[in-house]
Short mmCIF file of N, CA and C in Angstrom, two decimals:
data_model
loop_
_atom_site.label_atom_id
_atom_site.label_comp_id
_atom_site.label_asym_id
_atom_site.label_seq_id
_atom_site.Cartn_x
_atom_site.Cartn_y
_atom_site.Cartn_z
N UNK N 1 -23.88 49.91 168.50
CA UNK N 1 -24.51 50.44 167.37
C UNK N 1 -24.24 51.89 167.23
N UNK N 2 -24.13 52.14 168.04
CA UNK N 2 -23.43 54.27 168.15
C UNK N 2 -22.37 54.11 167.26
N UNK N 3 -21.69 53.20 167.52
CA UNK N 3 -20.35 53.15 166.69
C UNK N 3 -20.44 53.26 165.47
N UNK N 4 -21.29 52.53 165.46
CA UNK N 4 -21.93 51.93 163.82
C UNK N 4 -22.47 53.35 163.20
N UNK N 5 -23.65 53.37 163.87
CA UNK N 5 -24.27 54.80 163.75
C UNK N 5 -23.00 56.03 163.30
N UNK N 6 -21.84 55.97 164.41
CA UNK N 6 -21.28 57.11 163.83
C UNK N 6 -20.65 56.74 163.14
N UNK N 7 -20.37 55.93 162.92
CA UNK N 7 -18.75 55.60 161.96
C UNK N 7 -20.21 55.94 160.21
N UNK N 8 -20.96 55.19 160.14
CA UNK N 8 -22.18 55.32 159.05
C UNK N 8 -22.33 56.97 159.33
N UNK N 9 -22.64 58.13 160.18
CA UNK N 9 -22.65 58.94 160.16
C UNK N 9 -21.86 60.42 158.96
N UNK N 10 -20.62 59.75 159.95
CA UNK N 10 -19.17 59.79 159.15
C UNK N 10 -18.42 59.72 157.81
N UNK N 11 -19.22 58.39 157.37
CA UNK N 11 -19.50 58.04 156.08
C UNK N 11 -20.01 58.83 155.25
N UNK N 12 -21.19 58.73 156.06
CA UNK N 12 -22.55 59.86 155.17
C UNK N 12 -21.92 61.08 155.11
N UNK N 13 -21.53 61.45 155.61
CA UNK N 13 -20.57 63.13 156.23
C UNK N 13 -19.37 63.00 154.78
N UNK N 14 -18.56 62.08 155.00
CA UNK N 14 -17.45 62.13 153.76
C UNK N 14 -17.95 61.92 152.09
N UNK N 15 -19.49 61.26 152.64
CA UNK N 15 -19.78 60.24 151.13
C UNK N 15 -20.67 62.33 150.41
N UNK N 16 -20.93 62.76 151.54
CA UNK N 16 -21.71 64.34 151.37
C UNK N 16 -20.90 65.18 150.34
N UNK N 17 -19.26 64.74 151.74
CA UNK N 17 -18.49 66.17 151.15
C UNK N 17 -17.87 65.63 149.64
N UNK N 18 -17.80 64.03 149.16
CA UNK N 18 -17.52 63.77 148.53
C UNK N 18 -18.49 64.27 147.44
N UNK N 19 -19.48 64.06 147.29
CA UNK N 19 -21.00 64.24 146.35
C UNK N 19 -20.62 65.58 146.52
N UNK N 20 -20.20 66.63 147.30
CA UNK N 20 -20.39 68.12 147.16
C UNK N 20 -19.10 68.18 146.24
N UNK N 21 -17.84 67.25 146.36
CA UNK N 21 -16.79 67.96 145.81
C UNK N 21 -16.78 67.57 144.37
N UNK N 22 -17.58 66.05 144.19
CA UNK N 22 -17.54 65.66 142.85
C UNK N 22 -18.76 66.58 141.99
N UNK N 23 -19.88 67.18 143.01
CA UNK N 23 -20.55 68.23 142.00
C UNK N 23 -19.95 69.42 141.77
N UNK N 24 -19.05 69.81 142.57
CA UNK N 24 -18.19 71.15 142.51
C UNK N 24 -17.49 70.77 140.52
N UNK N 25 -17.12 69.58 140.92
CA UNK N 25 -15.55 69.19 139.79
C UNK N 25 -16.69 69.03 138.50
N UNK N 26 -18.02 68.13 138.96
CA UNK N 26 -18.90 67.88 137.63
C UNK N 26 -19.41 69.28 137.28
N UNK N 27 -19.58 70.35 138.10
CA UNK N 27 -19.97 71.71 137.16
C UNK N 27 -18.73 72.28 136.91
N UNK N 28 -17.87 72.32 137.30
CA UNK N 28 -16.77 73.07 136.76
C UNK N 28 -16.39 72.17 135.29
N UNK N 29 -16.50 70.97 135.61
CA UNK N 29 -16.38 70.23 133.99
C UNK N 29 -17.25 70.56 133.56
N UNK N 30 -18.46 70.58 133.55
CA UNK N 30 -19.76 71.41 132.71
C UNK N 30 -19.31 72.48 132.17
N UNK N 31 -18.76 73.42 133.14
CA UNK N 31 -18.82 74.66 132.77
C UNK N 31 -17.80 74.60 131.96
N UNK N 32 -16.57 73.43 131.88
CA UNK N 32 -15.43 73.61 130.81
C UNK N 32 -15.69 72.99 129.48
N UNK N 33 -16.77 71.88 130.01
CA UNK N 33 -17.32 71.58 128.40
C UNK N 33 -18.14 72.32 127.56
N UNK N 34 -18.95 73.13 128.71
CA UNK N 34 -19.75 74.59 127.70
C UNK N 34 -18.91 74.90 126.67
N UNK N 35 -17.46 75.53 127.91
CA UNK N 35 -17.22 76.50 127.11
C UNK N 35 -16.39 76.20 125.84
N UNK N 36 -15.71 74.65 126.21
CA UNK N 36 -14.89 74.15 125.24
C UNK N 36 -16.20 74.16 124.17
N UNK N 37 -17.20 73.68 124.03
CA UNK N 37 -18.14 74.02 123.25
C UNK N 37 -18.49 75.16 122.14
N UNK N 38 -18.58 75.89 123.37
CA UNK N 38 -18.50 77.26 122.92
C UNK N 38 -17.42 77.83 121.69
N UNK N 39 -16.22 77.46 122.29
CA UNK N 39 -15.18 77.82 121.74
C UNK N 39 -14.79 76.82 120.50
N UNK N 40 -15.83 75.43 120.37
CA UNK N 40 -15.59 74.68 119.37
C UNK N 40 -16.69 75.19 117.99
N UNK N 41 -17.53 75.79 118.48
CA UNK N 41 -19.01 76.14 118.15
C UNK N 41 -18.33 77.30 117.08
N UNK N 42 -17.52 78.26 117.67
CA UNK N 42 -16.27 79.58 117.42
C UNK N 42 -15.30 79.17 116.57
N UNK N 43 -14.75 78.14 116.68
CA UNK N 43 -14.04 77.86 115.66
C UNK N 43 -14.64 77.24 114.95
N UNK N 44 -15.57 76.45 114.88
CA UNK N 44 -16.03 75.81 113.62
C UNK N 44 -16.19 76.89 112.48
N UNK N 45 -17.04 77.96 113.09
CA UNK N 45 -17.60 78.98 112.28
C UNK N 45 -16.75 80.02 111.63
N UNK N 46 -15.40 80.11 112.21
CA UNK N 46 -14.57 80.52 111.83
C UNK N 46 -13.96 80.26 110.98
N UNK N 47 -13.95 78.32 111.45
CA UNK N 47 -13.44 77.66 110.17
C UNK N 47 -14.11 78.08 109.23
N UNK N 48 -16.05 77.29 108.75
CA UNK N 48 -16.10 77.56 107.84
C UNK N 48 -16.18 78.91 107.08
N UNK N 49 -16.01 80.36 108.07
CA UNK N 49 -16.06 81.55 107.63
C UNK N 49 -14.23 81.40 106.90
N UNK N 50 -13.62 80.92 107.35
CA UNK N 50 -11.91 80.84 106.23
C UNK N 50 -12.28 80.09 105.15
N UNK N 51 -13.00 78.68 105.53
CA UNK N 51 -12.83 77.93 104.28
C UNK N 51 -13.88 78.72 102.92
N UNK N 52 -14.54 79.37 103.52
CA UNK N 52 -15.67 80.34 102.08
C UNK N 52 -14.39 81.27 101.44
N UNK N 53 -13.84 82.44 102.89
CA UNK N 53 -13.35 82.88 102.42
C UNK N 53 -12.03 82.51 101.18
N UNK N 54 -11.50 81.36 101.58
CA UNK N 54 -10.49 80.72 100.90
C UNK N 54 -11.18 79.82 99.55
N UNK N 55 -12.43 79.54 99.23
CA UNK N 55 -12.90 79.40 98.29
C UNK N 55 -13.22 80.19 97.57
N UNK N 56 -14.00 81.61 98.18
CA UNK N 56 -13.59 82.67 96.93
C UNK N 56 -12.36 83.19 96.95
N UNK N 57 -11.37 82.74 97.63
CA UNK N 57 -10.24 83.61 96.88
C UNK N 57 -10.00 82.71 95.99
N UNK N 58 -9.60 81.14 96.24
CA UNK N 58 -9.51 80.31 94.99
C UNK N 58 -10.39 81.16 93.82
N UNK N 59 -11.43 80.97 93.99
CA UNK N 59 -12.49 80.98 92.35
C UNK N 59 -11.92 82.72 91.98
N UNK N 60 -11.41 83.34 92.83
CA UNK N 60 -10.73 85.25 92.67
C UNK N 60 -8.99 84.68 91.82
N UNK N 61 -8.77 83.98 92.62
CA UNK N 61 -7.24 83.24 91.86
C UNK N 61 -7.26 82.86 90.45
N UNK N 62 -8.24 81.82 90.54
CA UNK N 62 -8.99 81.02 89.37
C UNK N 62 -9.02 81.62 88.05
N UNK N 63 -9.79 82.83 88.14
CA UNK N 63 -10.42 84.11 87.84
C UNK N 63 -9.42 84.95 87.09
N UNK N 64 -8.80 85.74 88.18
CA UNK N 64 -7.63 86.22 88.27
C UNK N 64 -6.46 85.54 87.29
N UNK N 65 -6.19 84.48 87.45
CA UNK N 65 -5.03 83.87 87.08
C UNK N 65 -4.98 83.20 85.19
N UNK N 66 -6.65 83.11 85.33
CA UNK N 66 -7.13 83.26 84.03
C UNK N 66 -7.06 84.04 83.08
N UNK N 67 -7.45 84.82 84.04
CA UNK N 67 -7.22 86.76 83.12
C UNK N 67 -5.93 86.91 83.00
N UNK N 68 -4.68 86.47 83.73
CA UNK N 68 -3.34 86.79 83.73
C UNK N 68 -2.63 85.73 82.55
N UNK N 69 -3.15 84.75 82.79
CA UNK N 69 -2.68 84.03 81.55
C UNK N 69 -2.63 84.13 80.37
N UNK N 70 -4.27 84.77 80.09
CA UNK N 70 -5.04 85.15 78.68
C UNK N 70 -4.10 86.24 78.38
N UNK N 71 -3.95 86.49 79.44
CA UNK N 71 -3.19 88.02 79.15
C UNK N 71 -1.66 87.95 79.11
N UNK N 72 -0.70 86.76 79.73
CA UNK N 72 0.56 86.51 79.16
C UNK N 72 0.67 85.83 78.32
N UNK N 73 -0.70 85.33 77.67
CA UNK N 73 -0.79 84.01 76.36
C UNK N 73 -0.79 85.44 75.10
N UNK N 74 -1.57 86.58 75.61
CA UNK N 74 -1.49 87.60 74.49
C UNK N 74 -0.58 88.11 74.31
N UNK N 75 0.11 88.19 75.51
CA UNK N 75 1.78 89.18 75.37
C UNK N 75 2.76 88.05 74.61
N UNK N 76 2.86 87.29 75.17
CA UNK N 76 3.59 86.37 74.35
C UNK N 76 3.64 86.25 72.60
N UNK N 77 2.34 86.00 72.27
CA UNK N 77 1.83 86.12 70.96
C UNK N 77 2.03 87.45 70.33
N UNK N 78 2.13 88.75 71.33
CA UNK N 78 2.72 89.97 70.65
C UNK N 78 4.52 89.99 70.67
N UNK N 79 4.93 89.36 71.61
CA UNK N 79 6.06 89.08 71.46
C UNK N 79 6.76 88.32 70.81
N UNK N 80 6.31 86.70 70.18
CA UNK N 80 6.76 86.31 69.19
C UNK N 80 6.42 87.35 68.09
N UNK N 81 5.22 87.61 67.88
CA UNK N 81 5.04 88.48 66.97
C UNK N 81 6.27 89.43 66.42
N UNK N 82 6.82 90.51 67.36
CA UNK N 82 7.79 91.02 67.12
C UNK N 82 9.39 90.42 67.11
N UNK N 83 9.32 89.52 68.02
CA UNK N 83 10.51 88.55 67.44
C UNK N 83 10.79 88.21 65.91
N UNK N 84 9.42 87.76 65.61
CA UNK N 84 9.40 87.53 64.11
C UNK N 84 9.78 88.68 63.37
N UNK N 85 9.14 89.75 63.42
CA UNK N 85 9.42 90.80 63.10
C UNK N 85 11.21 91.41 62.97
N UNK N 86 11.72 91.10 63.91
CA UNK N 86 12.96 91.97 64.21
C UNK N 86 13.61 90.58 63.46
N UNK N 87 13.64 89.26 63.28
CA UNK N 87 14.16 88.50 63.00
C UNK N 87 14.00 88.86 61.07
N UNK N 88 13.30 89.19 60.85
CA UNK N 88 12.71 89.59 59.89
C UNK N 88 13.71 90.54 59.43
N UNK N 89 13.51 91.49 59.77
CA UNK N 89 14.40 93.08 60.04
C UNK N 89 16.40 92.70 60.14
N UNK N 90 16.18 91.80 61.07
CA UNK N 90 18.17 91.23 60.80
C UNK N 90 18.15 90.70 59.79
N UNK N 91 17.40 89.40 59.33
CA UNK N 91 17.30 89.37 57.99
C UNK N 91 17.87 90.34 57.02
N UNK N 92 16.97 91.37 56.49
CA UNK N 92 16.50 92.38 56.09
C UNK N 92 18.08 92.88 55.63
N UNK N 93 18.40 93.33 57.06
CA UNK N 93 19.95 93.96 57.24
C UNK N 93 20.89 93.29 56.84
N UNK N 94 21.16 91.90 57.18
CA UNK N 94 22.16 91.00 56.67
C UNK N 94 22.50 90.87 55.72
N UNK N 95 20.99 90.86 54.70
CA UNK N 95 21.26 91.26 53.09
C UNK N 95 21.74 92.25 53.03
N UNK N 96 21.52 93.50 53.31
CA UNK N 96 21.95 94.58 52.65
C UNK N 96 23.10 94.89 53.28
N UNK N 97 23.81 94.21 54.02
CA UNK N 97 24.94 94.37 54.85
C UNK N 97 25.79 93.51 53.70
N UNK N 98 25.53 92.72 53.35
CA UNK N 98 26.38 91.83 52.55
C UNK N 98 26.56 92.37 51.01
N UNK N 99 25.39 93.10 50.76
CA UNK N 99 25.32 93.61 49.44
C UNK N 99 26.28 95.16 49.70
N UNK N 100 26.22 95.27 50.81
CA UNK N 100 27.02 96.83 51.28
C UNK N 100 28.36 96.12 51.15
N UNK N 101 28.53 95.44 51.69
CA UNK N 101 30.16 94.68 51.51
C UNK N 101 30.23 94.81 50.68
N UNK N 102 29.73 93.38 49.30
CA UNK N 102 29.75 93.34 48.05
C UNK N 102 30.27 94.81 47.34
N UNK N 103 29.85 95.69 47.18
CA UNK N 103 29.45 96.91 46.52
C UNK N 103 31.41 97.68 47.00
N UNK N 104 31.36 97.25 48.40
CA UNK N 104 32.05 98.36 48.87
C UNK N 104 33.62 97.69 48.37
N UNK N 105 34.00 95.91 48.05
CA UNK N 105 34.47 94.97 47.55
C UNK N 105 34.83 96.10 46.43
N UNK N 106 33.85 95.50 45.59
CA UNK N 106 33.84 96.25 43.99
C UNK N 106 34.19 97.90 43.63
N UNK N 107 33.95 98.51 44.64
CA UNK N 107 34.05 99.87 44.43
C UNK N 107 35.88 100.03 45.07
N UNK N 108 35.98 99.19 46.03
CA UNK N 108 37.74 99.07 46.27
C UNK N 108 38.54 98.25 44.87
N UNK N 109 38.02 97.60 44.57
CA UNK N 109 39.03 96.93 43.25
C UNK N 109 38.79 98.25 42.00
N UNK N 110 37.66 98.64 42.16
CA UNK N 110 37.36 99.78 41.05
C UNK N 110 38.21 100.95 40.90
N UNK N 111 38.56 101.34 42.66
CA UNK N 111 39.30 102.40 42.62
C UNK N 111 40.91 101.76 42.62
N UNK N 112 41.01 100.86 43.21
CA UNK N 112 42.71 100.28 42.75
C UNK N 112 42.65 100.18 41.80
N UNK N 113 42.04 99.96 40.22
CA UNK N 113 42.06 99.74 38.93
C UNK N 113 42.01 101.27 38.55
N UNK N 114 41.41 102.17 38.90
CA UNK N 114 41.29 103.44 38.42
C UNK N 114 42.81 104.06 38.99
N UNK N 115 43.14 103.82 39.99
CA UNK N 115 44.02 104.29 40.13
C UNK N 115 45.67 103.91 40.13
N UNK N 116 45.39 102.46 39.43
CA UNK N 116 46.47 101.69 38.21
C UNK N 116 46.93 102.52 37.25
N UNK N 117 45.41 103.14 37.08
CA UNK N 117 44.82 103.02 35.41
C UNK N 117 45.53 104.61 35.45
N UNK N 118 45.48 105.61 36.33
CA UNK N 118 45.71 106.76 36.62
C UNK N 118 47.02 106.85 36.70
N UNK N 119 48.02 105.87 37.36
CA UNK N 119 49.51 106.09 37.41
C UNK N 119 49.66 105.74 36.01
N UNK N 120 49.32 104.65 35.21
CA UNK N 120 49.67 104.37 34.48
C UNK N 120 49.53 106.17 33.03
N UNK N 121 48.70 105.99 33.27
CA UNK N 121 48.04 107.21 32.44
C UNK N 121 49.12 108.36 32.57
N UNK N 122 49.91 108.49 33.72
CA UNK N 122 50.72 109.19 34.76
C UNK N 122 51.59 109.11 33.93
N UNK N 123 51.93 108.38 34.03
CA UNK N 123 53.33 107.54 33.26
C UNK N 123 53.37 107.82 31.83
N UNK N 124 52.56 107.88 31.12
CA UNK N 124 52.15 107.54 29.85
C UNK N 124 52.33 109.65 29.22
N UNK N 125 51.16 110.02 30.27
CA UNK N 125 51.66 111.76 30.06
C UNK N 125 53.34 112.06 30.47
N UNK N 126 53.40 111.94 31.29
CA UNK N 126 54.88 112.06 31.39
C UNK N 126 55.72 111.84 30.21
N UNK N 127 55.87 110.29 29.91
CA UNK N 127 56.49 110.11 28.59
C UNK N 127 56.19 111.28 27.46
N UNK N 128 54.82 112.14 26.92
CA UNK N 128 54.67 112.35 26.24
C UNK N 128 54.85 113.41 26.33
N UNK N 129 54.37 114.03 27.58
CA UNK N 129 55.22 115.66 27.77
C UNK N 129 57.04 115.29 27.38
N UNK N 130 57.59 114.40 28.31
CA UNK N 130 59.13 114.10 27.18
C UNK N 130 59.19 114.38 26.17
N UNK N 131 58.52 113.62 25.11
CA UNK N 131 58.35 113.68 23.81
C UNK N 131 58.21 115.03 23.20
N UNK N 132 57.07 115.35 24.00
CA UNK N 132 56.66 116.84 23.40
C UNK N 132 57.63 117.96 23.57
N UNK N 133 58.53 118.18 24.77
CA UNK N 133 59.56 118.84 24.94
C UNK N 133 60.65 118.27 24.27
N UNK N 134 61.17 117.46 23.80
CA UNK N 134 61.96 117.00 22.76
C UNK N 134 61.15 117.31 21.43
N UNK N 135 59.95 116.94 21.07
CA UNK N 135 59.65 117.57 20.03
C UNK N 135 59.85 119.46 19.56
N UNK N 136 59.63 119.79 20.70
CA UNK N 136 59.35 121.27 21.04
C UNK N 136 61.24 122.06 20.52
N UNK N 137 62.22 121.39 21.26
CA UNK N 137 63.43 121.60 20.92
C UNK N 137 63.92 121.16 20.01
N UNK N 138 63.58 119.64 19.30
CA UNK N 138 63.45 119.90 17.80
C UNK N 138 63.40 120.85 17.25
N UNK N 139 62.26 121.05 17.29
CA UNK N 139 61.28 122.28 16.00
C UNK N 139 61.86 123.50 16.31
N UNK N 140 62.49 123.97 17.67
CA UNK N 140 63.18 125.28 17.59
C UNK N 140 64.45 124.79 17.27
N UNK N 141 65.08 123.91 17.01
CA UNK N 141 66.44 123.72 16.62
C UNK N 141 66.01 123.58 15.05
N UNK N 142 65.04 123.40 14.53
CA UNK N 142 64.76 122.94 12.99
C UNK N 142 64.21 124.49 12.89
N UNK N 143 63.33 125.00 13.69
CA UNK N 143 63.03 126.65 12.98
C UNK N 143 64.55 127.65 12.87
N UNK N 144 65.38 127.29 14.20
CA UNK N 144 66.74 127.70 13.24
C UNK N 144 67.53 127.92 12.45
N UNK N 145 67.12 126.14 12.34
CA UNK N 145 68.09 125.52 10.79
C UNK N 145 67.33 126.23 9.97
N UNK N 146 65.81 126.31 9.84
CA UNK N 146 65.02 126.91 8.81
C UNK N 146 65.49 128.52 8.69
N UNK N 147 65.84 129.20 10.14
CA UNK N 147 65.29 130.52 9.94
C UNK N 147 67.19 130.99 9.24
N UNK N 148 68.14 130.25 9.55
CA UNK N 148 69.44 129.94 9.14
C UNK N 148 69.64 129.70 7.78
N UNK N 149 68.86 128.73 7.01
CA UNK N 149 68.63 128.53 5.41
C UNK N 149 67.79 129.62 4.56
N UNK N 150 66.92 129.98 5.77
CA UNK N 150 66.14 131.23 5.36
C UNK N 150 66.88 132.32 4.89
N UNK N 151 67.96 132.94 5.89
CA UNK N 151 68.73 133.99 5.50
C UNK N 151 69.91 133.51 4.26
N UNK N 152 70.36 132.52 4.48
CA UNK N 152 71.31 131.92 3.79
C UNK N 152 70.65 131.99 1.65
N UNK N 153 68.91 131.63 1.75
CA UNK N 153 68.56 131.72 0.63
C UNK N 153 68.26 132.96 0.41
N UNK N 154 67.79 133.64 1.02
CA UNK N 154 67.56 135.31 0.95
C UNK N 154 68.99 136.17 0.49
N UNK N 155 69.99 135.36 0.96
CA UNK N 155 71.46 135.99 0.63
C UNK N 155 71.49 135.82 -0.41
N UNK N 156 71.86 134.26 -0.85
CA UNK N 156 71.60 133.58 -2.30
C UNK N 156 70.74 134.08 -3.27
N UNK N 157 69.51 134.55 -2.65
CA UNK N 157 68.46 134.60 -3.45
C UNK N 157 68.44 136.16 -4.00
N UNK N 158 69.02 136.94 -3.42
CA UNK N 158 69.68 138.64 -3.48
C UNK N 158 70.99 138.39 -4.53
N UNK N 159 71.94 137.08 -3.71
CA UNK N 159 72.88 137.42 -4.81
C UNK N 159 72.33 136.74 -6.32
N UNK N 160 71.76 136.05 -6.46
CA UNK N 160 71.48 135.51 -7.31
C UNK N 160 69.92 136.22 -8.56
N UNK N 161 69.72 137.24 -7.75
CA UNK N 161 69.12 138.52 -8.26
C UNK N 161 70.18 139.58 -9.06
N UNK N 162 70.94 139.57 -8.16
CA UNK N 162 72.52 140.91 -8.31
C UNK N 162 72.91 139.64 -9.96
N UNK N 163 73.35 138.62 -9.56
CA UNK N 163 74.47 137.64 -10.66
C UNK N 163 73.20 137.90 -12.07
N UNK N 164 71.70 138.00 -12.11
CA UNK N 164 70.98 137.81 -12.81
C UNK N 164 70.47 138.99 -13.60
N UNK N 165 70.87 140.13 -12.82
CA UNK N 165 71.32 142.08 -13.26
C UNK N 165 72.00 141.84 -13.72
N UNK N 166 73.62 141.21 -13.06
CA UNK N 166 75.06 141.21 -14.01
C UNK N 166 74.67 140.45 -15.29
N UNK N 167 73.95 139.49 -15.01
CA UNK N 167 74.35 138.65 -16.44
C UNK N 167 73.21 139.44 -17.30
N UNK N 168 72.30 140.05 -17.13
CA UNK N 168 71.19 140.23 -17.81
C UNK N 168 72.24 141.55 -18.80
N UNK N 169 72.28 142.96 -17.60
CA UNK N 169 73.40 143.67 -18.17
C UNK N 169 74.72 142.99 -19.34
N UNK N 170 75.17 141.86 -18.82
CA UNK N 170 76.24 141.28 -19.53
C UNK N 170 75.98 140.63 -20.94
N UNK N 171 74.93 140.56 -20.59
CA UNK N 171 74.12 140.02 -22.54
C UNK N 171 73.38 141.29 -22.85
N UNK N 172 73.11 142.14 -22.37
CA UNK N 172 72.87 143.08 -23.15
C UNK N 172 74.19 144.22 -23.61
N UNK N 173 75.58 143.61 -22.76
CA UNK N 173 76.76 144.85 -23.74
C UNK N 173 77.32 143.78 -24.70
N UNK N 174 76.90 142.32 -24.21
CA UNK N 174 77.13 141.58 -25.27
C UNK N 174 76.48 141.46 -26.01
N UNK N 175 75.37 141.56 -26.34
CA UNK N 175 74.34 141.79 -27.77
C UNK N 175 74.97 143.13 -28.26
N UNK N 176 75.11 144.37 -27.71
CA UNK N 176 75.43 145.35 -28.09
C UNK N 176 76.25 144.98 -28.65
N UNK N 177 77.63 144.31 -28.40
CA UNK N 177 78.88 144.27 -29.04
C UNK N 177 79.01 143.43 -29.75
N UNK N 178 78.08 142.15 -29.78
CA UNK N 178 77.86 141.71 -30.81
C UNK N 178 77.45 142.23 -32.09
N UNK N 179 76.33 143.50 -31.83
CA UNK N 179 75.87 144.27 -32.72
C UNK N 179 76.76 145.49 -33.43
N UNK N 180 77.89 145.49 -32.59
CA UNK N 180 78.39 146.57 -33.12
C UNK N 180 79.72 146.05 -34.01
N UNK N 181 80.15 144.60 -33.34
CA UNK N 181 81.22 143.71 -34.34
C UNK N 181 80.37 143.16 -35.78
N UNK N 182 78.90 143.27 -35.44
CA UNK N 182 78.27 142.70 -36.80
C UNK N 182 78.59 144.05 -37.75
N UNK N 183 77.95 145.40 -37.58
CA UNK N 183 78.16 146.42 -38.00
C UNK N 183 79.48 146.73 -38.18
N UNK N 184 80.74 146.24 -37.52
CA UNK N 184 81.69 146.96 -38.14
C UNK N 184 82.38 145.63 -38.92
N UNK N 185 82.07 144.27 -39.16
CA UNK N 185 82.32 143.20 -39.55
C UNK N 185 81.23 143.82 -40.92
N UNK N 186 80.37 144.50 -41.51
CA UNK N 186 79.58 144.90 -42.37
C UNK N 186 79.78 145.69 -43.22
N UNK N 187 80.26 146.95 -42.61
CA UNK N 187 80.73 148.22 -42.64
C UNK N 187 81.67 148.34 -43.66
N UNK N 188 83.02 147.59 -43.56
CA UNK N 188 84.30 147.66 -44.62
C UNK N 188 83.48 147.10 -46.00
N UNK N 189 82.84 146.47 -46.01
CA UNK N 189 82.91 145.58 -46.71
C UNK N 189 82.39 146.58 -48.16
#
């Protein structure tokens, strides 16, 4: 029974150090489930301290993104706005770009016609300055002939003054001598 006794002794001795080593391992697991605890307790709160925070940033986004919209829904609306506007404005220009053509069209055929109209006109003085300088040498070749008949009648017209003395003289020694053959045709008698 000693045997027994010790070998049961022995037992008790291993079954001790066993109970000492499995309370060693059961508080050290205690102490790791505290702390895993602890540290679950830590993150929870953390969590829900992110998930608030991340709900107001949503409803700050929300918010935010609202205001940004309203506010690229307004820019937009000022920007078609002026689209319209400038579309408006090319418009605007296109006409008067076309009417500037038009105009500038008409004012080129206007001046090729004016300046048809100008050679022609060109042409036309020319001829008539011709004319007129042929007229011009005419009229001094005819004031010649004139100023030529001029002297020619002035000669004529002198001698024919002188022939009109002679003859005037010549009927008056012929009246005389008529008068004096009447008188001496009278006289005997």
């Amino acid at each position: 029974m000693c045997g027994e006794a010790k070998l049961s002794e022995e037992k008790a001795a291993r079954a001790m150090i066993d109970a000492a080593r499995l309370a060693d391992e059961l508080r050290c697991e205690q102490d790791a489930a505290m702390n895993l605890e602890k540290d679950r307790k830590l993150l929870e709160a953390q969590c829900k301290d992110a998930q608030a925070r991340t709900d107001e940033a949503e409803i700050n986004a929300l918010k935010g993104g609202k205001k940004a919209m309203m506010k690229m829904e307004t820019r937009i609306r000022e920007l078609e706005s002026e689209l319209d506007a400038e579309n408006r404005r090319l418009g605007d220009a296109s006409k008067n770009l076309r009417k500037t053509e038009r105009k500038i069209k008409e004012l080129t055929f206007a001046a090729d016609e004016d300046k048809k109209n100008h050679e022609r006109m060109q042409a036309l003085i020319d001829q008539l300055q011709g004319k007129v300088k042929s007229y011009k040498k005419q009229i001094e070749e005819a004031e010649e002939i004139a100023a030529l008949n001029l002297a020619k009648y002035r000669k004529v017209a002198g001698a024919l003054g002188d022939a009109e003395a002679a003859a005037d003289e010549n009927e008056q020694a012929l009246a005389r001598m008529k008068a004096r053959a009447r008188s001496a045709s009278l006289g005997p008698l």
